[in-house]
Amino acid sequence: MTDIAMIEAARARLDGHVRRTPLLSSPFLDEIAGRRVFVKPECLQHTGSFKFRGAWSAISALSAEVRAKGVIAFSSGNHAQGVALAAKMHGIPSIIVMPSDAPRIKIENTRAYGAEIVLYDRANEDRDEIGARLAKERELTLIKPFDEPLVIAGQGTTGLEIAEQAREEGVGKADVLVPTGGGGFISGIALALAAKAPDFLVHPCEPEGFDDATRSLASGRIERNATQSGSLCDAIVTPQPGNITFPIMSRLCGPGLVVTEDEALHAVALAFSRLKIVVEPGGAVALAAALFHGETLGETVIAVCSGGNIDGDIFRMALDRHGG
């Protein structure tokens, strides 16, 4: 299981390959939220998403012989791009299984990183089955998007940075809001902060209709989403929390926060106008929660913007609807 030692080891392997993203703030966002808000923009990470951290962590930990045969991953786009780029930088082949309704920019970017793309129907086909079959046929190593200890360890390096940067800002206590799909990102961050900043409480953030993590934490058991597609927040739409990630979340995370798609789009527009960063709707749900659902939060909030791979028409929709 992932622990702080694995996260520290992942950080050592990531050194020189990953960007240390900043901690941003804006008095305009503080005024809207009614509290101090910091933003950790992983949209500025390689491939426009935190996913590069976990991909590099997992691939770099493979033996040279196993790694040379190549890797396979399944993803709606951000994990796909992270694995594709990490594989390219290691000089190995990659196959990415992607839903046919993934944003065009994510499919195009993944292909541009040199990956072979296999598309599937998200509603009627099982990506896990497809990935397992191709991995066996071609002797590839499957890099899971969230339910994999080495991937969780790589994502946890974000938590190490948050702890250090918050300390530099004089923040000793905060609510940390994290966009959540399968739970790999929030699990890694929660593990890192439990060790390095124990007074920080981590919360999953999700869009309405796809709030499986929030419901699972409330019920104490893994809850499944009724549908697997149809959200602008596609980056964090997964069937349910992972079998590895859910116990970590149950042990270390506070209650989840749920936002509407329109609130996510509003956060996209505000991130652009006030912080000058581009965030996709799924990556903006934590900022939306900080700005519009902070009733139960403390005086200081750190919202992670997990990705910025947004199609132009969706970005224009956010700006047209909410300014910026």
CSV table of C-alpha atoms in Angstrom, one decimal:
chain,number,residue,atom,x,y,z
A,1,MET,CA,0.0,0.0,0.0
A,2,THR,CA,1.1,3.6,-0.7
A,3,ASP,CA,2.7,5.4,2.3
A,4,ILE,CA,4.7,8.5,2.8
A,5,ALA,CA,8.0,6.6,2.1
A,6,MET,CA,6.6,5.6,-1.4
A,7,ILE,CA,5.6,9.2,-2.0
A,8,GLU,CA,9.0,10.5,-1.0
A,9,ALA,CA,10.6,7.9,-3.3
A,10,ALA,CA,8.3,8.9,-6.2
A,11,ARG,CA,9.4,12.5,-5.6
A,12,ALA,CA,13.0,11.5,-6.0
A,13,ARG,CA,12.2,9.8,-9.3
A,14,LEU,CA,10.2,12.7,-10.5
A,15,ASP,CA,12.9,15.2,-9.7
A,16,GLY,CA,14.0,17.0,-12.9
A,17,HIS,CA,11.0,15.7,-14.8
A,18,VAL,CA,7.9,17.3,-13.2
A,19,ARG,CA,7.0,20.9,-12.7
A,20,ARG,CA,6.6,22.3,-9.2
A,21,THR,CA,3.4,24.2,-9.8
A,22,PRO,CA,2.9,27.4,-7.8
A,23,LEU,CA,0.3,28.3,-5.1
A,24,LEU,CA,-1.8,31.2,-6.5
A,25,SER,CA,-4.2,33.6,-4.8
A,26,SER,CA,-6.4,36.6,-5.7
A,27,PRO,CA,-8.2,39.1,-3.5
A,28,PHE,CA,-11.2,38.9,-5.9
A,29,LEU,CA,-11.6,35.2,-5.3
A,30,ASP,CA,-11.2,35.7,-1.5
A,31,GLU,CA,-14.1,38.2,-1.6
A,32,ILE,CA,-16.4,35.9,-3.5
A,33,ALA,CA,-15.6,33.0,-1.2
A,34,GLY,CA,-15.7,35.0,2.0
A,35,ARG,CA,-12.4,33.4,3.1
A,36,ARG,CA,-8.8,33.1,2.1
A,37,VAL,CA,-8.5,30.9,-1.1
A,38,PHE,CA,-5.3,29.5,-2.5
A,39,VAL,CA,-5.2,27.7,-5.8
A,40,LYS,CA,-2.8,24.9,-6.8
A,41,PRO,CA,-2.8,24.9,-10.6
A,42,GLU,CA,-1.9,21.5,-11.8
A,43,CYS,CA,-3.3,22.6,-15.1
A,44,LEU,CA,0.2,24.0,-15.6
A,45,GLN,CA,1.8,20.6,-15.2
A,46,HIS,CA,3.2,18.7,-18.2
A,47,THR,CA,0.3,17.6,-20.5
A,48,GLY,CA,-1.9,20.1,-18.6
A,49,SER,CA,-2.8,17.8,-15.8
A,50,PHE,CA,-1.5,16.2,-12.5
A,51,LYS,CA,-1.7,12.8,-14.2
A,52,PHE,CA,1.9,13.1,-15.5
A,53,ARG,CA,3.1,12.7,-11.9
A,54,GLY,CA,1.5,9.3,-11.4
A,55,ALA,CA,2.4,8.1,-14.9
A,56,TRP,CA,6.1,9.0,-14.5
A,57,SER,CA,6.1,7.5,-11.0
A,58,ALA,CA,4.7,4.1,-12.2
A,59,ILE,CA,6.7,3.9,-15.5
A,60,SER,CA,10.0,4.9,-13.9
A,61,ALA,CA,9.7,2.2,-11.2
A,62,LEU,CA,9.5,-0.6,-13.7
A,63,SER,CA,12.5,-2.7,-14.4
A,64,ALA,CA,14.3,-1.8,-17.7
A,65,GLU,CA,13.4,-5.2,-19.2
A,66,VAL,CA,9.7,-4.9,-18.4
A,67,ARG,CA,9.5,-1.2,-19.3
A,68,ALA,CA,11.1,-1.8,-22.8
A,69,LYS,CA,8.1,-3.9,-23.8
A,70,GLY,CA,5.8,-0.9,-23.5
A,71,VAL,CA,2.8,0.2,-21.4
A,72,ILE,CA,-1.0,0.4,-21.8
A,73,ALA,CA,-3.5,2.7,-20.1
A,74,PHE,CA,-7.2,3.5,-20.2
A,75,SER,CA,-8.4,7.1,-19.7
A,76,SER,CA,-10.8,9.8,-20.9
A,77,GLY,CA,-7.8,11.9,-21.6
A,78,ASN,CA,-5.6,13.3,-18.9
A,79,HIS,CA,-4.2,10.0,-17.7
A,80,ALA,CA,-3.8,9.1,-21.3
A,81,GLN,CA,-1.7,12.1,-22.0
A,82,GLY,CA,0.4,11.6,-18.9
A,83,VAL,CA,1.2,8.0,-19.8
A,84,ALA,CA,1.8,8.8,-23.4
A,85,LEU,CA,4.3,11.5,-22.7
A,86,ALA,CA,6.0,9.6,-19.9
A,87,ALA,CA,6.4,6.6,-22.2
A,88,LYS,CA,7.7,8.8,-25.0
A,89,MET,CA,10.3,10.4,-22.6
A,90,HIS,CA,11.4,6.8,-21.6
A,91,GLY,CA,11.6,5.8,-25.3
A,92,ILE,CA,9.0,3.0,-25.0
A,93,PRO,CA,5.7,2.3,-26.9
A,94,SER,CA,2.3,3.0,-25.4
A,95,ILE,CA,-1.3,2.1,-26.2
A,96,ILE,CA,-4.1,4.2,-24.8
A,97,VAL,CA,-7.7,3.0,-24.5
A,98,MET,CA,-10.0,6.0,-24.7
A,99,PRO,CA,-13.8,6.6,-24.7
A,100,SER,CA,-15.0,7.7,-28.1
A,101,ASP,CA,-16.8,10.7,-26.5
A,102,ALA,CA,-13.6,12.1,-24.9
A,103,PRO,CA,-12.8,15.7,-25.8
A,104,ARG,CA,-11.2,16.0,-29.2
A,105,ILE,CA,-8.2,17.9,-27.8
A,106,LYS,CA,-7.4,15.1,-25.4
A,107,ILE,CA,-7.5,12.4,-28.2
A,108,GLU,CA,-5.4,14.6,-30.5
A,109,ASN,CA,-2.9,15.4,-27.8
A,110,THR,CA,-2.5,11.8,-26.8
A,111,ARG,CA,-1.9,10.8,-30.4
A,112,ALA,CA,0.6,13.6,-30.8
A,113,TYR,CA,2.6,12.2,-27.9
A,114,GLY,CA,3.1,9.1,-29.9
A,115,ALA,CA,0.6,6.7,-28.4
A,116,GLU,CA,-1.5,4.3,-30.3
A,117,ILE,CA,-5.2,5.1,-29.6
A,118,VAL,CA,-7.9,2.5,-29.2
A,119,LEU,CA,-11.4,4.0,-28.9
A,120,TYR,CA,-14.4,2.3,-27.0
A,121,ASP,CA,-18.0,3.0,-26.2
A,122,ARG,CA,-18.0,4.3,-22.6
A,123,ALA,CA,-21.7,3.3,-22.0
A,124,ASN,CA,-21.6,-0.2,-23.5
A,125,GLU,CA,-18.0,-1.5,-23.3
A,126,ASP,CA,-15.8,-2.3,-20.3
A,127,ARG,CA,-12.5,-0.4,-20.5
A,128,ASP,CA,-10.9,-2.7,-17.9
A,129,GLU,CA,-11.6,-5.8,-20.0
A,130,ILE,CA,-10.3,-4.1,-23.1
A,131,GLY,CA,-7.1,-3.0,-21.4
A,132,ALA,CA,-6.5,-6.3,-19.7
A,133,ARG,CA,-7.0,-8.2,-23.0
A,134,LEU,CA,-4.6,-5.9,-25.0
A,135,ALA,CA,-2.0,-6.0,-22.2
A,136,LYS,CA,-2.0,-9.8,-22.3
A,137,GLU,CA,-1.9,-10.0,-26.1
A,138,ARG,CA,1.0,-7.6,-26.5
A,139,GLU,CA,2.9,-8.2,-23.2
A,140,LEU,CA,2.3,-4.6,-22.1
A,141,THR,CA,2.3,-3.3,-18.5
A,142,LEU,CA,-1.0,-1.8,-17.5
A,143,ILE,CA,-0.7,1.6,-15.9
A,144,LYS,CA,-4.0,2.0,-14.0
A,145,PRO,CA,-5.4,5.5,-13.7
A,146,PHE,CA,-6.0,5.5,-9.9
A,147,ASP,CA,-6.1,2.1,-8.2
A,148,GLU,CA,-2.3,1.6,-8.4
A,149,PRO,CA,0.0,2.3,-5.4
A,150,LEU,CA,2.8,3.7,-7.6
A,151,VAL,CA,0.4,6.0,-9.4
A,152,ILE,CA,-1.0,7.2,-6.0
A,153,ALA,CA,2.5,7.8,-4.8
A,154,GLY,CA,3.2,10.0,-7.8
A,155,GLN,CA,0.0,12.0,-7.3
A,156,GLY,CA,1.0,12.4,-3.7
A,157,THR,CA,3.9,14.6,-4.6
A,158,THR,CA,1.4,17.3,-5.1
A,159,GLY,CA,0.5,17.1,-1.4
A,160,LEU,CA,4.2,17.4,-0.5
A,161,GLU,CA,4.3,20.7,-2.5
A,162,ILE,CA,1.1,21.9,-0.9
A,163,ALA,CA,2.5,21.3,2.6
A,164,GLU,CA,5.7,23.2,1.8
A,165,GLN,CA,4.1,26.1,0.0
A,166,ALA,CA,1.4,26.6,2.6
A,167,ARG,CA,4.1,26.7,5.3
A,168,GLU,CA,5.9,29.4,3.2
A,169,GLU,CA,2.6,31.4,3.3
A,170,GLY,CA,2.2,31.0,7.0
A,171,VAL,CA,-0.8,28.6,6.7
A,172,GLY,CA,-0.9,26.0,9.4
A,173,LYS,CA,-4.5,24.9,9.0
A,174,ALA,CA,-6.7,24.6,5.9
A,175,ASP,CA,-9.3,22.7,4.0
A,176,VAL,CA,-7.8,21.2,0.9
A,177,LEU,CA,-10.3,20.7,-1.9
A,178,VAL,CA,-9.5,18.1,-4.7
A,179,PRO,CA,-11.4,17.2,-7.9
A,180,THR,CA,-12.1,13.5,-7.5
A,181,GLY,CA,-12.8,10.7,-9.9
A,182,GLY,CA,-11.5,7.3,-8.9
A,183,GLY,CA,-9.6,8.8,-6.0
A,184,GLY,CA,-5.9,8.4,-6.8
A,185,PHE,CA,-5.2,12.1,-6.7
A,186,ILE,CA,-7.0,12.8,-3.5
A,187,SER,CA,-5.6,9.6,-1.8
A,188,GLY,CA,-2.0,10.6,-2.6
A,189,ILE,CA,-2.6,14.2,-1.4
A,190,ALA,CA,-4.3,13.0,1.8
A,191,LEU,CA,-1.5,10.6,2.6
A,192,ALA,CA,1.2,13.3,2.0
A,193,LEU,CA,-0.7,15.9,4.1
A,194,ALA,CA,-1.4,13.5,6.9
A,195,ALA,CA,2.3,13.1,7.3
A,196,LYS,CA,3.5,16.7,6.6
A,197,ALA,CA,0.5,18.9,7.5
A,198,PRO,CA,-1.8,17.0,9.8
A,199,ASP,CA,-4.0,20.0,10.5
A,200,PHE,CA,-5.1,20.1,6.9
A,201,LEU,CA,-8.4,18.4,6.1
A,202,VAL,CA,-8.9,17.1,2.5
A,203,HIS,CA,-12.3,17.0,0.8
A,204,PRO,CA,-13.3,15.4,-2.5
A,205,CYS,CA,-15.2,17.6,-4.9
A,206,GLU,CA,-17.4,16.3,-7.7
A,207,PRO,CA,-20.2,17.4,-10.2
A,208,GLU,CA,-23.8,16.7,-9.6
A,209,GLY,CA,-24.9,13.3,-10.8
A,210,PHE,CA,-21.4,11.9,-10.6
A,211,ASP,CA,-20.8,12.3,-6.9
A,212,ASP,CA,-19.8,8.7,-6.1
A,213,ALA,CA,-17.0,9.6,-3.7
A,214,THR,CA,-19.2,12.0,-1.7
A,215,ARG,CA,-21.9,9.4,-1.4
A,216,SER,CA,-19.5,6.6,-0.6
A,217,LEU,CA,-17.9,8.6,2.2
A,218,ALA,CA,-21.4,9.4,3.6
A,219,SER,CA,-22.6,5.8,3.5
A,220,GLY,CA,-19.3,4.1,4.5
A,221,ARG,CA,-19.3,1.8,1.4
A,222,ILE,CA,-18.4,2.1,-2.2
A,223,GLU,CA,-21.3,3.7,-4.2
A,224,ARG,CA,-21.6,3.5,-8.0
A,225,ASN,CA,-22.7,6.2,-10.4
A,226,ALA,CA,-25.9,5.5,-12.3
A,227,THR,CA,-24.4,6.7,-15.6
A,228,GLN,CA,-20.8,6.9,-16.9
A,229,SER,CA,-21.1,9.7,-19.4
A,230,GLY,CA,-22.9,13.0,-20.2
A,231,SER,CA,-21.0,15.5,-18.0
A,232,LEU,CA,-18.9,18.4,-19.0
A,233,CYS,CA,-16.6,17.4,-16.1
A,234,ASP,CA,-15.5,14.3,-18.1
A,235,ALA,CA,-12.0,14.3,-16.6
A,236,ILE,CA,-13.4,13.1,-13.2
A,237,VAL,CA,-16.2,10.9,-14.3
A,238,THR,CA,-15.5,7.3,-13.2
A,239,PRO,CA,-17.9,4.5,-12.2
A,240,GLN,CA,-17.0,4.4,-8.5
A,241,PRO,CA,-14.1,4.9,-6.1
A,242,GLY,CA,-11.3,2.4,-6.3
A,243,ASN,CA,-10.8,-0.6,-4.0
A,244,ILE,CA,-7.4,0.8,-3.0
A,245,THR,CA,-8.3,4.5,-2.9
A,246,PHE,CA,-11.6,4.3,-1.0
A,247,PRO,CA,-10.1,2.9,2.3
A,248,ILE,CA,-7.6,5.7,2.2
A,249,MET,CA,-10.3,8.3,1.6
A,250,SER,CA,-12.4,6.9,4.3
A,251,ARG,CA,-9.6,7.1,6.8
A,252,LEU,CA,-8.2,10.5,5.9
A,253,CYS,CA,-10.8,12.6,4.1
A,254,GLY,CA,-13.6,14.9,5.3
A,255,PRO,CA,-17.1,15.1,3.7
A,256,GLY,CA,-17.3,15.7,-0.1
A,257,LEU,CA,-18.6,18.8,-1.8
A,258,VAL,CA,-20.8,18.7,-4.9
A,259,VAL,CA,-21.2,21.5,-7.5
A,260,THR,CA,-23.3,22.0,-10.5
A,261,GLU,CA,-21.9,22.0,-14.0
A,262,ASP,CA,-22.8,25.7,-14.3
A,263,GLU,CA,-20.8,26.4,-11.1
A,264,ALA,CA,-17.8,24.6,-12.6
A,265,LEU,CA,-18.1,26.7,-15.8
A,266,HIS,CA,-18.3,29.8,-13.6
A,267,ALA,CA,-15.1,28.7,-11.8
A,268,VAL,CA,-13.4,28.2,-15.3
A,269,ALA,CA,-14.2,31.8,-16.2
A,270,LEU,CA,-13.0,33.1,-12.8
A,271,ALA,CA,-9.8,31.2,-13.0
A,272,PHE,CA,-9.1,32.8,-16.4
A,273,SER,CA,-10.1,36.3,-15.5
A,274,ARG,CA,-8.6,36.5,-12.0
A,275,LEU,CA,-5.7,34.0,-12.1
A,276,LYS,CA,-5.0,34.0,-15.9
A,277,ILE,CA,-5.0,30.2,-16.0
A,278,VAL,CA,-7.0,27.8,-18.2
A,279,VAL,CA,-8.9,25.1,-16.3
A,280,GLU,CA,-11.3,22.4,-17.7
A,281,PRO,CA,-14.7,22.0,-16.0
A,282,GLY,CA,-13.7,18.8,-14.1
A,283,GLY,CA,-10.5,20.4,-13.0
A,284,ALA,CA,-12.4,23.4,-11.7
A,285,VAL,CA,-14.9,21.7,-9.4
A,286,ALA,CA,-12.7,22.2,-6.3
A,287,LEU,CA,-12.4,26.0,-7.0
A,288,ALA,CA,-16.2,26.1,-7.6
A,289,ALA,CA,-16.8,24.4,-4.3
A,290,ALA,CA,-14.4,26.9,-2.5
A,291,LEU,CA,-16.2,29.8,-4.1
A,292,PHE,CA,-19.9,28.7,-3.9
A,293,HIS,CA,-20.1,26.0,-1.3
A,294,GLY,CA,-17.9,27.1,1.5
A,295,GLU,CA,-20.4,27.2,4.3
A,296,THR,CA,-18.8,24.2,6.2
A,297,LEU,CA,-15.2,25.2,5.4
A,298,GLY,CA,-12.7,27.1,7.6
A,299,GLU,CA,-10.9,30.4,7.2
A,300,THR,CA,-8.4,29.1,4.6
A,301,VAL,CA,-9.0,26.9,1.6
A,302,ILE,CA,-6.6,25.4,-0.8
A,303,ALA,CA,-8.4,24.4,-4.1
A,304,VAL,CA,-6.5,22.2,-6.5
A,305,CYS,CA,-7.2,22.8,-10.2
A,306,SER,CA,-6.4,19.4,-11.5
A,307,GLY,CA,-6.4,19.9,-15.3
A,308,GLY,CA,-6.7,22.4,-18.1
A,309,ASN,CA,-7.3,20.3,-21.2
A,310,ILE,CA,-10.6,22.0,-22.3
A,311,ASP,CA,-12.1,22.1,-25.8
A,312,GLY,CA,-12.3,25.6,-27.3
A,313,ASP,CA,-16.1,25.6,-27.6
A,314,ILE,CA,-16.5,24.7,-23.9
A,315,PHE,CA,-14.1,27.4,-22.9
A,316,ARG,CA,-16.0,29.9,-25.0
A,317,MET,CA,-19.2,28.7,-23.4
A,318,ALA,CA,-17.8,29.4,-19.9
A,319,LEU,CA,-16.6,32.9,-20.9
A,320,ASP,CA,-19.8,33.8,-22.7
A,321,ARG,CA,-21.9,32.7,-19.8
A,322,HIS,CA,-19.9,34.1,-16.9
A,323,GLY,CA,-17.6,36.7,-18.4
A,324,GLY,CA,-13.8,36.8,-18.3
